[in-house]
mmCIF file of C-alpha atoms in Angstrom:
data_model
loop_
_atom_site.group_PDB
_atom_site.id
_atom_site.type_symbol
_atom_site.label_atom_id
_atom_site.label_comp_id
_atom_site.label_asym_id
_atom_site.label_seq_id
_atom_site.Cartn_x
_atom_site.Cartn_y
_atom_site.Cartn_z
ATOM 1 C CA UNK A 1 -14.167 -11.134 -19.357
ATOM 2 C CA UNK A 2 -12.225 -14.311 -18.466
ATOM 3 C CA UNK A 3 -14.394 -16.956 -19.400
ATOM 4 C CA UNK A 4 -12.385 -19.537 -17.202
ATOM 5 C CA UNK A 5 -11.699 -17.370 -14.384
ATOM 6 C CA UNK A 6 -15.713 -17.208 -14.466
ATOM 7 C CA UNK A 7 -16.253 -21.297 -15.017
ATOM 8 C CA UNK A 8 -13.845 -21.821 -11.969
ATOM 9 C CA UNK A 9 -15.545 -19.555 -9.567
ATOM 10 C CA UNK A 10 -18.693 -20.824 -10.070
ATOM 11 C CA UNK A 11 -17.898 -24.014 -9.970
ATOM 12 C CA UNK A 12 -15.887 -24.520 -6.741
ATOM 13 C CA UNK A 13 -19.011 -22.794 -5.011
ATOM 14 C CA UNK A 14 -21.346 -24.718 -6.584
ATOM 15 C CA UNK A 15 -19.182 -27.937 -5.104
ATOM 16 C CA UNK A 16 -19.089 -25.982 -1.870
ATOM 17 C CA UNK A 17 -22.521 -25.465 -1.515
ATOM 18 C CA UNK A 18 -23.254 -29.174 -2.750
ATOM 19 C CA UNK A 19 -21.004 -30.251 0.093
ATOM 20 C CA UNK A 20 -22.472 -28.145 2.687
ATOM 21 C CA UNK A 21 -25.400 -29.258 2.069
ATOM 22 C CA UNK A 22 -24.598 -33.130 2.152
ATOM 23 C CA UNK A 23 -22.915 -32.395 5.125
ATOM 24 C CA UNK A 24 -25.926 -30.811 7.028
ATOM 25 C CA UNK A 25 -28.029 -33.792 5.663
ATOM 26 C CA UNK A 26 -25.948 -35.951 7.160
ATOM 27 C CA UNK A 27 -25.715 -34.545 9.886
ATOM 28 C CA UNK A 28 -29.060 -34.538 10.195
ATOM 29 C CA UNK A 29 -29.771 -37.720 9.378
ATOM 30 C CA UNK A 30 -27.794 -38.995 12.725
ATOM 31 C CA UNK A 31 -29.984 -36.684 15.051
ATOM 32 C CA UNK A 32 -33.077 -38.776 14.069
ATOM 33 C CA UNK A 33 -32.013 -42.477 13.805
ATOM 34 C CA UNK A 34 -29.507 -41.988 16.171
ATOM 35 C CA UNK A 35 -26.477 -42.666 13.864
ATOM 36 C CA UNK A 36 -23.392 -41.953 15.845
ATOM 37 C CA UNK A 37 -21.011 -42.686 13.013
ATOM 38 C CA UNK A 38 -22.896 -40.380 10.752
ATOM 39 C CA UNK A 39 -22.791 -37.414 13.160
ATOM 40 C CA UNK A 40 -19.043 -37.962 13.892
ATOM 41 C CA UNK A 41 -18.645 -38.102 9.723
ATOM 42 C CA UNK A 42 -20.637 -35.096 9.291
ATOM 43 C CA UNK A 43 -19.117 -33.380 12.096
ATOM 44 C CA UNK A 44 -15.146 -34.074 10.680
ATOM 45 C CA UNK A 45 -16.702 -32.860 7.215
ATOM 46 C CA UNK A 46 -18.225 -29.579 8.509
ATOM 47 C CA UNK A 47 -14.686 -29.204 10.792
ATOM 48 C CA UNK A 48 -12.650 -29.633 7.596
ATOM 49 C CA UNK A 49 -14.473 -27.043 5.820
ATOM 50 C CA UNK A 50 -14.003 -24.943 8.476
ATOM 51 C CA UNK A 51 -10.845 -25.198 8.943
ATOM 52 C CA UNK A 52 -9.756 -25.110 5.416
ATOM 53 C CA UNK A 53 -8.371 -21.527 4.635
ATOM 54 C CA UNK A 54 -5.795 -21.643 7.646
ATOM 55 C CA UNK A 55 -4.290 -25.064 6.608
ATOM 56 C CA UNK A 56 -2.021 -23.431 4.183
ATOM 57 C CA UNK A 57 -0.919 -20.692 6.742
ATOM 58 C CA UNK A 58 -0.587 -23.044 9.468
ATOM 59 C CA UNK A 59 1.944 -25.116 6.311
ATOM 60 C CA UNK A 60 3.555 -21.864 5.844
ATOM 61 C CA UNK A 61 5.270 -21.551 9.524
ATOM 62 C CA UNK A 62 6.685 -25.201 9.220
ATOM 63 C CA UNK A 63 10.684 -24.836 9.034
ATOM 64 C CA UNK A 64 13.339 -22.444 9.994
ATOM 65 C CA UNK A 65 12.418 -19.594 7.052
ATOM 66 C CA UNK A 66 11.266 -16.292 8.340
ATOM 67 C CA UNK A 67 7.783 -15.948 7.270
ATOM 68 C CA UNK A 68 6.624 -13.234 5.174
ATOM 69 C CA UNK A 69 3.094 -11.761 4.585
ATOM 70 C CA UNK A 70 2.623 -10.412 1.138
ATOM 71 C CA UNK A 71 -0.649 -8.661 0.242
ATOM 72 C CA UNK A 72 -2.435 -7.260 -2.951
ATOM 73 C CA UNK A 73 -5.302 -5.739 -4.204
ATOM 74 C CA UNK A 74 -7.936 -6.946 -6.738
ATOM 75 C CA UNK A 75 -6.339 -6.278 -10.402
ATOM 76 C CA UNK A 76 -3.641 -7.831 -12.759
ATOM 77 C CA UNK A 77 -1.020 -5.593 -11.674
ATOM 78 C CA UNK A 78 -0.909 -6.390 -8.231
ATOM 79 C CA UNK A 79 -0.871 -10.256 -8.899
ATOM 80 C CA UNK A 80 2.355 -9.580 -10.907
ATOM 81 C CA UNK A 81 4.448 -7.790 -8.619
ATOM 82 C CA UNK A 82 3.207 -10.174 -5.573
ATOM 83 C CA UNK A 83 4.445 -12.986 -7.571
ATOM 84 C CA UNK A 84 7.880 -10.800 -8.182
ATOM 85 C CA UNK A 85 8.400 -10.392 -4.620
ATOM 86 C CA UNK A 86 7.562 -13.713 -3.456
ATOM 87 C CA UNK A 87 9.859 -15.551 -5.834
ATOM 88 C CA UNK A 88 12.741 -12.455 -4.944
ATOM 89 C CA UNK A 89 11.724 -13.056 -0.988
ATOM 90 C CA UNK A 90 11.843 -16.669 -1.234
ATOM 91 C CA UNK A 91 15.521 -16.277 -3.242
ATOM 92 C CA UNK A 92 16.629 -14.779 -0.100
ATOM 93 C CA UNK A 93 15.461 -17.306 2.584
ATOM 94 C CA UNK A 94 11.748 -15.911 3.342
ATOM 95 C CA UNK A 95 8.820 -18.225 3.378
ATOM 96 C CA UNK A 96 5.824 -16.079 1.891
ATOM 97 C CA UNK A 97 2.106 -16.674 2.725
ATOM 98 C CA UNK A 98 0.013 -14.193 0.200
ATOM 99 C CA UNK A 99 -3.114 -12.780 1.171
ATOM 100 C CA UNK A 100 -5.047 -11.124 -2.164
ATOM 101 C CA UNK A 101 -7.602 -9.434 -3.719
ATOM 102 C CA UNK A 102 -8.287 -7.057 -0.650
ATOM 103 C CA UNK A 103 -9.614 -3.235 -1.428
ATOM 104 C CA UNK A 104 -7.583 -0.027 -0.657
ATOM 105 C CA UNK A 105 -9.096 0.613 2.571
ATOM 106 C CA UNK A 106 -8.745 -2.936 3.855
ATOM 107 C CA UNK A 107 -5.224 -3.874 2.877
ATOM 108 C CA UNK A 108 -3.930 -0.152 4.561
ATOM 109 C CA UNK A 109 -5.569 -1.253 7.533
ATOM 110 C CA UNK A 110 -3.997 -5.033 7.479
ATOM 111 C CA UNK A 111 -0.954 -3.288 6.976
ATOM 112 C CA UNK A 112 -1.131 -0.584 10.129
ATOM 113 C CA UNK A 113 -1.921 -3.228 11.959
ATOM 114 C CA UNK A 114 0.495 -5.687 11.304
ATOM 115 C CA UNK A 115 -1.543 -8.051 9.584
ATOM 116 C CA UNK A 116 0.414 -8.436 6.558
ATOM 117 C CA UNK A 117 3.764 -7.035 6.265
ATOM 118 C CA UNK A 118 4.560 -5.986 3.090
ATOM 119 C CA UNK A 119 2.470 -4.851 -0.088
ATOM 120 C CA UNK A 120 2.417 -2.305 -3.436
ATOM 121 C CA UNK A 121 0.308 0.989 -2.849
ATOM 122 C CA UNK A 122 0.351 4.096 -5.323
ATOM 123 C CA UNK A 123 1.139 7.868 -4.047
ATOM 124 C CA UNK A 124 -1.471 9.189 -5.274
ATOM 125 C CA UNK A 125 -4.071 6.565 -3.693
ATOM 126 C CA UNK A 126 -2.301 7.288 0.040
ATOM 127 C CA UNK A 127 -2.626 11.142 -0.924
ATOM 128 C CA UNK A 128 -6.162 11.436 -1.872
ATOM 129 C CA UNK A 129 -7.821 8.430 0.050
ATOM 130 C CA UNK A 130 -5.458 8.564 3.115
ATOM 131 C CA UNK A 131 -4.189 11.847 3.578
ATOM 132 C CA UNK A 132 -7.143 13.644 1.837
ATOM 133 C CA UNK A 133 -5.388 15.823 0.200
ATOM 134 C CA UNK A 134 -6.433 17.080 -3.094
ATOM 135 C CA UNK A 135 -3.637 19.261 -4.269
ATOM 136 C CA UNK A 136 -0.057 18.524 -6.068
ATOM 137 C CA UNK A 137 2.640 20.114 -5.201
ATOM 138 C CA UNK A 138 4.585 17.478 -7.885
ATOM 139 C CA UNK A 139 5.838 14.421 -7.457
ATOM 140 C CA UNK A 140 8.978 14.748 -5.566
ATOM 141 C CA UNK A 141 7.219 16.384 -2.875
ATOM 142 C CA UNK A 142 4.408 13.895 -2.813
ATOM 143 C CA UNK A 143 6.650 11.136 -2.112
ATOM 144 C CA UNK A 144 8.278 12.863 0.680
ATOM 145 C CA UNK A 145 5.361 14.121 2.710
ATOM 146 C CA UNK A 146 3.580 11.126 2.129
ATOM 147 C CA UNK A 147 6.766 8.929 3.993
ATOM 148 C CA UNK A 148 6.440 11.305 6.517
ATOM 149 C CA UNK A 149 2.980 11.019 6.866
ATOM 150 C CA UNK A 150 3.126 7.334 6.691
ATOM 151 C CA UNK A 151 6.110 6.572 9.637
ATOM 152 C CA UNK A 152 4.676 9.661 11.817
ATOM 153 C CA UNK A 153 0.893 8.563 11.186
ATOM 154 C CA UNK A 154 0.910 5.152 11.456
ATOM 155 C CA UNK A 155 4.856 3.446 12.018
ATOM 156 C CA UNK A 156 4.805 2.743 8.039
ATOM 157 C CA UNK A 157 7.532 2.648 6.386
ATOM 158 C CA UNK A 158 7.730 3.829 2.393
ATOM 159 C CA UNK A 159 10.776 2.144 1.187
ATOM 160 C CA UNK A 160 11.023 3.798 -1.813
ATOM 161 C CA UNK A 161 9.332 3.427 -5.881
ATOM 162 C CA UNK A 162 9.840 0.585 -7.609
ATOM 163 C CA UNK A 163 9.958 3.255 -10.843
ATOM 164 C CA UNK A 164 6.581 3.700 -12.736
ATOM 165 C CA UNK A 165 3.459 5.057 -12.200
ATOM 166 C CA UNK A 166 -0.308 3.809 -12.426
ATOM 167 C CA UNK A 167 -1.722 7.381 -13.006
ATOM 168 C CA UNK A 168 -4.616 8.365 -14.731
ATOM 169 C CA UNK A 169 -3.852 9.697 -18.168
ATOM 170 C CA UNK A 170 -6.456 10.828 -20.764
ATOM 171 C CA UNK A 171 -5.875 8.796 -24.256
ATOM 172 C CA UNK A 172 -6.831 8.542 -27.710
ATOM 173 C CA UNK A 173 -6.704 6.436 -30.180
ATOM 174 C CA UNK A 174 -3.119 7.070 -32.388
ATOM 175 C CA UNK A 175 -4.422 7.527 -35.733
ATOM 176 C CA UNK A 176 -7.433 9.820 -34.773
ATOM 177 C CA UNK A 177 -4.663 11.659 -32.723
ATOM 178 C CA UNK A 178 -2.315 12.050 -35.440
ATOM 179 C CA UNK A 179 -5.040 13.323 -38.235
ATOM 180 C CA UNK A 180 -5.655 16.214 -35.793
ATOM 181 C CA UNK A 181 -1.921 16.606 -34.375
ATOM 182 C CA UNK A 182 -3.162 16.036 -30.674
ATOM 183 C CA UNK A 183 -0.180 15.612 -28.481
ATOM 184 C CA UNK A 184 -1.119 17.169 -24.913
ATOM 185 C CA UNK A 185 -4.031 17.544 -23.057
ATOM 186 C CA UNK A 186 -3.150 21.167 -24.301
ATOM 187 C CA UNK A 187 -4.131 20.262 -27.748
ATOM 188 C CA UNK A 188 -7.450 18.183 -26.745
ATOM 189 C CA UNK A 189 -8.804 21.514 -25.294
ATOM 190 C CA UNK A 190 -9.378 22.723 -28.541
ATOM 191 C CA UNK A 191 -11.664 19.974 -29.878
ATOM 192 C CA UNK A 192 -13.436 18.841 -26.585
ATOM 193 C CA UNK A 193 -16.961 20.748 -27.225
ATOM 194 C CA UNK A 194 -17.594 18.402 -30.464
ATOM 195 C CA UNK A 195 -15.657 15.311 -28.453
ATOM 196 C CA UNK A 196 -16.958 12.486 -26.145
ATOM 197 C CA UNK A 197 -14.782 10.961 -23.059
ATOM 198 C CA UNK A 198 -15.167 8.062 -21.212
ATOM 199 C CA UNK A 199 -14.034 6.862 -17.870
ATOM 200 C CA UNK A 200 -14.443 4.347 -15.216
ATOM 201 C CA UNK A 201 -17.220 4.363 -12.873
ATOM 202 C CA UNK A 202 -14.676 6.658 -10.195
ATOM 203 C CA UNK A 203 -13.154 9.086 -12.436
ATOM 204 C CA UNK A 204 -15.488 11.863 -13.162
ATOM 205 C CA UNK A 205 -16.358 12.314 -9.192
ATOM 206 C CA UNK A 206 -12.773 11.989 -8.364
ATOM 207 C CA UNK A 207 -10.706 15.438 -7.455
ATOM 208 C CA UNK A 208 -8.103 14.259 -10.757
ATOM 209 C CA UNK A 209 -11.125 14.960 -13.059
ATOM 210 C CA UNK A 210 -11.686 17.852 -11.307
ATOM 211 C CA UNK A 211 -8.115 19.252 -11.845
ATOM 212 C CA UNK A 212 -7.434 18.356 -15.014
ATOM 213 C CA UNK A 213 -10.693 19.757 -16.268
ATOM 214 C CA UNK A 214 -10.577 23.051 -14.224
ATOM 215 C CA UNK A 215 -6.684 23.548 -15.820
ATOM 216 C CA UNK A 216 -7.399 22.832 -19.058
ATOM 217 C CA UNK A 217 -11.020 24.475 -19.362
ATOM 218 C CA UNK A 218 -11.671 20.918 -20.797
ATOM 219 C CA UNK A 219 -15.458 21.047 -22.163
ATOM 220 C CA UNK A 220 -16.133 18.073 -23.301
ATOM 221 C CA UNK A 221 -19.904 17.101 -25.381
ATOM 222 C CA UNK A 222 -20.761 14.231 -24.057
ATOM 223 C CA UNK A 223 -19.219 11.955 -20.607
ATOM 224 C CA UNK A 224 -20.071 8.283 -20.697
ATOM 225 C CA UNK A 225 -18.751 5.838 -17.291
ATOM 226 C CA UNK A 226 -17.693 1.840 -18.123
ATOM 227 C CA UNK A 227 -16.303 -0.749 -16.884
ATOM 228 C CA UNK A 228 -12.511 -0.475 -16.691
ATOM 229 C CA UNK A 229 -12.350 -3.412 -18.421
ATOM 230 C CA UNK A 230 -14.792 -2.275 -21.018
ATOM 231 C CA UNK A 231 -13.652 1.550 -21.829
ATOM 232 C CA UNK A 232 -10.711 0.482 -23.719
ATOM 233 C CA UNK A 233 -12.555 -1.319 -26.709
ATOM 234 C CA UNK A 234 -14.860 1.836 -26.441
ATOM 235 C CA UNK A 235 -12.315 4.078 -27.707
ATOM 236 C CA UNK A 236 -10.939 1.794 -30.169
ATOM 237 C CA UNK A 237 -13.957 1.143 -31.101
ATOM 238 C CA UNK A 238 -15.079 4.694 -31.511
ATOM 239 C CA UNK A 239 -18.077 4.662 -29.348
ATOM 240 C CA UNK A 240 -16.134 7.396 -27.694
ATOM 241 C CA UNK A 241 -13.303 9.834 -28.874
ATOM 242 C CA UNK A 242 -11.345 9.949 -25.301
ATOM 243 C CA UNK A 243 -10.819 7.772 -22.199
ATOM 244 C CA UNK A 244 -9.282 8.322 -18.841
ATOM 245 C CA UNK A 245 -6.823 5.253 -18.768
ATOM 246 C CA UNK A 246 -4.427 3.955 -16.713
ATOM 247 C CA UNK A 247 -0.845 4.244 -17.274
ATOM 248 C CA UNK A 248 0.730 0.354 -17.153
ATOM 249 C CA UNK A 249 -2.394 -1.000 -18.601
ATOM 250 C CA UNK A 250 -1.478 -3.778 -21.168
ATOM 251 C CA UNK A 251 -4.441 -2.861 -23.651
ATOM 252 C CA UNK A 252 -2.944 0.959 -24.313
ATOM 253 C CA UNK A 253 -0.438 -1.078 -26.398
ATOM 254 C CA UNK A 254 -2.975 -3.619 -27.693
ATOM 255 C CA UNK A 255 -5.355 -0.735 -29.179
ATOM 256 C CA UNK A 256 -2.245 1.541 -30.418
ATOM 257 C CA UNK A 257 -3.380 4.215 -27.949
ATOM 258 C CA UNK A 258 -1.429 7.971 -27.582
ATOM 259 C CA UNK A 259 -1.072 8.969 -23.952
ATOM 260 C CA UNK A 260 -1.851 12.835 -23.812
ATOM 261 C CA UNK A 261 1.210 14.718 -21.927
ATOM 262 C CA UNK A 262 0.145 16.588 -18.858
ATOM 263 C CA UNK A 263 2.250 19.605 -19.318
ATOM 264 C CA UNK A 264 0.176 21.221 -16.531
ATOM 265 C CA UNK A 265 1.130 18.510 -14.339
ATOM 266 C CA UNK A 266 -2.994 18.591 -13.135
ATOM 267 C CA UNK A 267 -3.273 14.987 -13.031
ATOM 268 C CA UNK A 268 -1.260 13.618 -9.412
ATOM 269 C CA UNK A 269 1.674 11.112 -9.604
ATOM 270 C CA UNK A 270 0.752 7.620 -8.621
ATOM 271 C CA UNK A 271 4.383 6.293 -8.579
ATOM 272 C CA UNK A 272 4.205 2.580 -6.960
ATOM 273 C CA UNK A 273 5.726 2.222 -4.302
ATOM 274 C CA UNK A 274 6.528 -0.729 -1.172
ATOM 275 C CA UNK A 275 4.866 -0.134 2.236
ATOM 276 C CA UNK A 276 6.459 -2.136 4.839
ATOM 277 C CA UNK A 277 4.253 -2.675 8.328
ATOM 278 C CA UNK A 278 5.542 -0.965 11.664
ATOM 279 C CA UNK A 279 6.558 -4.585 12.846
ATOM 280 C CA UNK A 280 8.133 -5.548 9.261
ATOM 281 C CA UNK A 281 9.868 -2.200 9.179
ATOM 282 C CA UNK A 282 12.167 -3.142 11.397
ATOM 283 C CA UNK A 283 13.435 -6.269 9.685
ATOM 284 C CA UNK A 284 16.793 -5.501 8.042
ATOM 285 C CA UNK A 285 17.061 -9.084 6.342
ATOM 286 C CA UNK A 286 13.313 -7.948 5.013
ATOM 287 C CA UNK A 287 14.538 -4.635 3.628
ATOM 288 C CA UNK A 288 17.438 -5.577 1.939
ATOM 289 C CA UNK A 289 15.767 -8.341 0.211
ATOM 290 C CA UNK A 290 13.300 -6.019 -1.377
ATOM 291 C CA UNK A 291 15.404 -3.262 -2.246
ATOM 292 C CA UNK A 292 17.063 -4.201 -5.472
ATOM 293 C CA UNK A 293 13.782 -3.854 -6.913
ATOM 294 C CA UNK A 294 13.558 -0.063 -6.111
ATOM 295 C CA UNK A 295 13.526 2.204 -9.560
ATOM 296 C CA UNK A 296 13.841 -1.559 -11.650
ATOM 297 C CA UNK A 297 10.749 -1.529 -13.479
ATOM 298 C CA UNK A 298 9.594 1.431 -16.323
ATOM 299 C CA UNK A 299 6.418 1.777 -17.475
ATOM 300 C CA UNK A 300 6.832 0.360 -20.494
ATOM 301 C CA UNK A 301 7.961 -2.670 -18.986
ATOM 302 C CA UNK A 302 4.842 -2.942 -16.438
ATOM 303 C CA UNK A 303 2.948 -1.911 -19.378
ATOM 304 C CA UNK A 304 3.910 -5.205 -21.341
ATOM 305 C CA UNK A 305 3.850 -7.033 -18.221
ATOM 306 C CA UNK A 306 -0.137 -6.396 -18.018
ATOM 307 C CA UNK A 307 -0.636 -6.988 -21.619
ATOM 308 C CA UNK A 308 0.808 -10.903 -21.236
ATOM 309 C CA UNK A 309 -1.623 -11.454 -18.684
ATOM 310 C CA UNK A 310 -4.342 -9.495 -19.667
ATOM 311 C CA UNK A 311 -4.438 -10.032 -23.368
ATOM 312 C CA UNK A 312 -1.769 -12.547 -24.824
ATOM 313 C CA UNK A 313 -3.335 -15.279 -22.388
ATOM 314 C CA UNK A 314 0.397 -15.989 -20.326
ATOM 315 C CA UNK A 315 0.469 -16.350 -16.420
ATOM 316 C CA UNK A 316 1.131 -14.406 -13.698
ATOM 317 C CA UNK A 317 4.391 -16.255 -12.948
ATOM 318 C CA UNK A 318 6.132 -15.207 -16.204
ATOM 319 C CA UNK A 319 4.454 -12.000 -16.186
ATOM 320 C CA UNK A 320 6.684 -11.654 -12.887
ATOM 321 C CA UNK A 321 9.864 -13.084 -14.634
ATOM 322 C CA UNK A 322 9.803 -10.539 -17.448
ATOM 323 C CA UNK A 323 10.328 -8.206 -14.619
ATOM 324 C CA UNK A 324 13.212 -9.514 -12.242
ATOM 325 C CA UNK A 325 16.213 -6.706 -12.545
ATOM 326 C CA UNK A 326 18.804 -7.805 -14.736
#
């Protein structure tokens, strides 16, 4: 829904495929009148365009800094805390080169591999996805079998939470909450065969629907899927009377939304947490640069992180800044 997030897109490829295209022309054009000059113009063009994408990595290694390979995946969240650790990694004499907007299953693999060296994953996404494990034996002893997992598996190291969670959480709207004294899950059973729920296109195939639906006996009239970026103004809106959210999103504070608690503990932790690659793992300068940030942010504080991003219109950069441990 960001209108000049959209504009930009579409514009840089429109000027990449105009350029392309002149380029080929050109190109062209010196294979049939035998323009020399043209084909070596058309050939630099086509070499530069080429080329492009490793010109800022290649700017990145100039200098005595260690460089440092950051990566994220594809949401607001991740942009934040990558800008947090770059400005804390270049505080600390790192050069950083950032590689984003990579899925779950890709930026694991960079990572294993030793194609980036350092990036934010959630327990819950390394238990179910990675591990395939659909059970929760709580949160303390996710953590610690998935470390294990991790350095035995795959030479990973877990360095630790940086001290909130992006877990699903079912959530209402306050007021409709409070007129029928909804506080838990718990509660919700009650009212869920006259109630409608909504979640993102993942969530009601996903084992966490599963579990929380089997432990509560949740029944619910109606399911609807959205957009992620869409089920929020759903609820508020009333379209529906429940949504799966999740946890640091910005717009549970924007539409005065009640987390249910989980006094069942069905739903998984997702506690974020910083995966260091077998070859970045053993950089001491590395690891004590990043661990400050261990247990420094809440989730109140990543909440209202998201929300100046994703709603009051601010940038990733002070997003990041609102963050840094005092």
């Amino acid at each position: 829904q960001n209108y000049a997030a959209v504009m930009v897109g579409v514009l840089g490829a429109a000027l990449l495929a105009l350029f392309l295209d002149g380029m080929i022309r050109l190109l062209e054009i010196a294979v049939v009148r035998r323009k020399w000059l043209y084909a070596i113009a058309a050939s630099t063009g086509l070499l530069f365009l080429i080329s492009a994408p490793a010109i800022p990595q290649l700017g990145a290694n100039l200098g005595d800094r260690p460089v440092v390979t950051l990566g994220s995946k594809t949401f607001t969240e991740q942009y934040i805390l990558m800008s947090l650790f770059e400005n804390r990694l270049r505080e600390t004499g790192f050069a950083v080169q950032d590689v984003r907007s990579l899925g779950s299953t890709v930026i694991f693999d960079a990572l294993r591999n030793d194609r980036i060296d350092c990036y934010v994953d959630y327990s819950g996404t390394i238990w179910s996805n990675h591990m395939r494990r659909e059970d929760n034996p709580g949160r303390e002893r996710v953590l610690q079998e998935m470390t294990r997992w991790l350095e035995a598996e795959h030479g990973i190291r877990c360095l630790g939470s940086l001290g909130f969670e992006n877990a699903y959480v079912l959530a209402m709207p306050e007021t409709h909450a409070a007129q029928l004294d909804i506080h838990s899950i718990e509660d919700l059973s009650k009212y869920a065969p006259s109630m409608s729920i909504g979640g993102d296109y993942e969530f009601f195939s996903r084992p966490e629907w599963r579990a929380v639906r089997s432990a509560y006996h949740l029944d619910f009239q109606q399911q609807r899927s959205f957009d992620s970026s869409l089920m929020y103004s759903a609820v508020h809106q009333g379209d529906v009377d429940v949504i799966s959210a999740f946890s640091t999103d910005g717009r549970i504070l924007a539409y005065q939304l009640r987390i249910l608690d989980d006094p069942l503990e069905a739903l998984p932790p997702y506690d974020a947490v910083i995966l260091l690659s077998p070859e970045a793992s053993q950089n001491n300068q590395l690891v004590q640069a990043l661990t400050p940030l261990l247990g420094s942010i809440s989730n109140e504080e990543m909440r209202t992180a998201n929300k100046l991003v994703d709603l009051d219109g601010s940038t990733i950069q002070k997003a990041a800044l609102s963050l840094i441990p005092r």
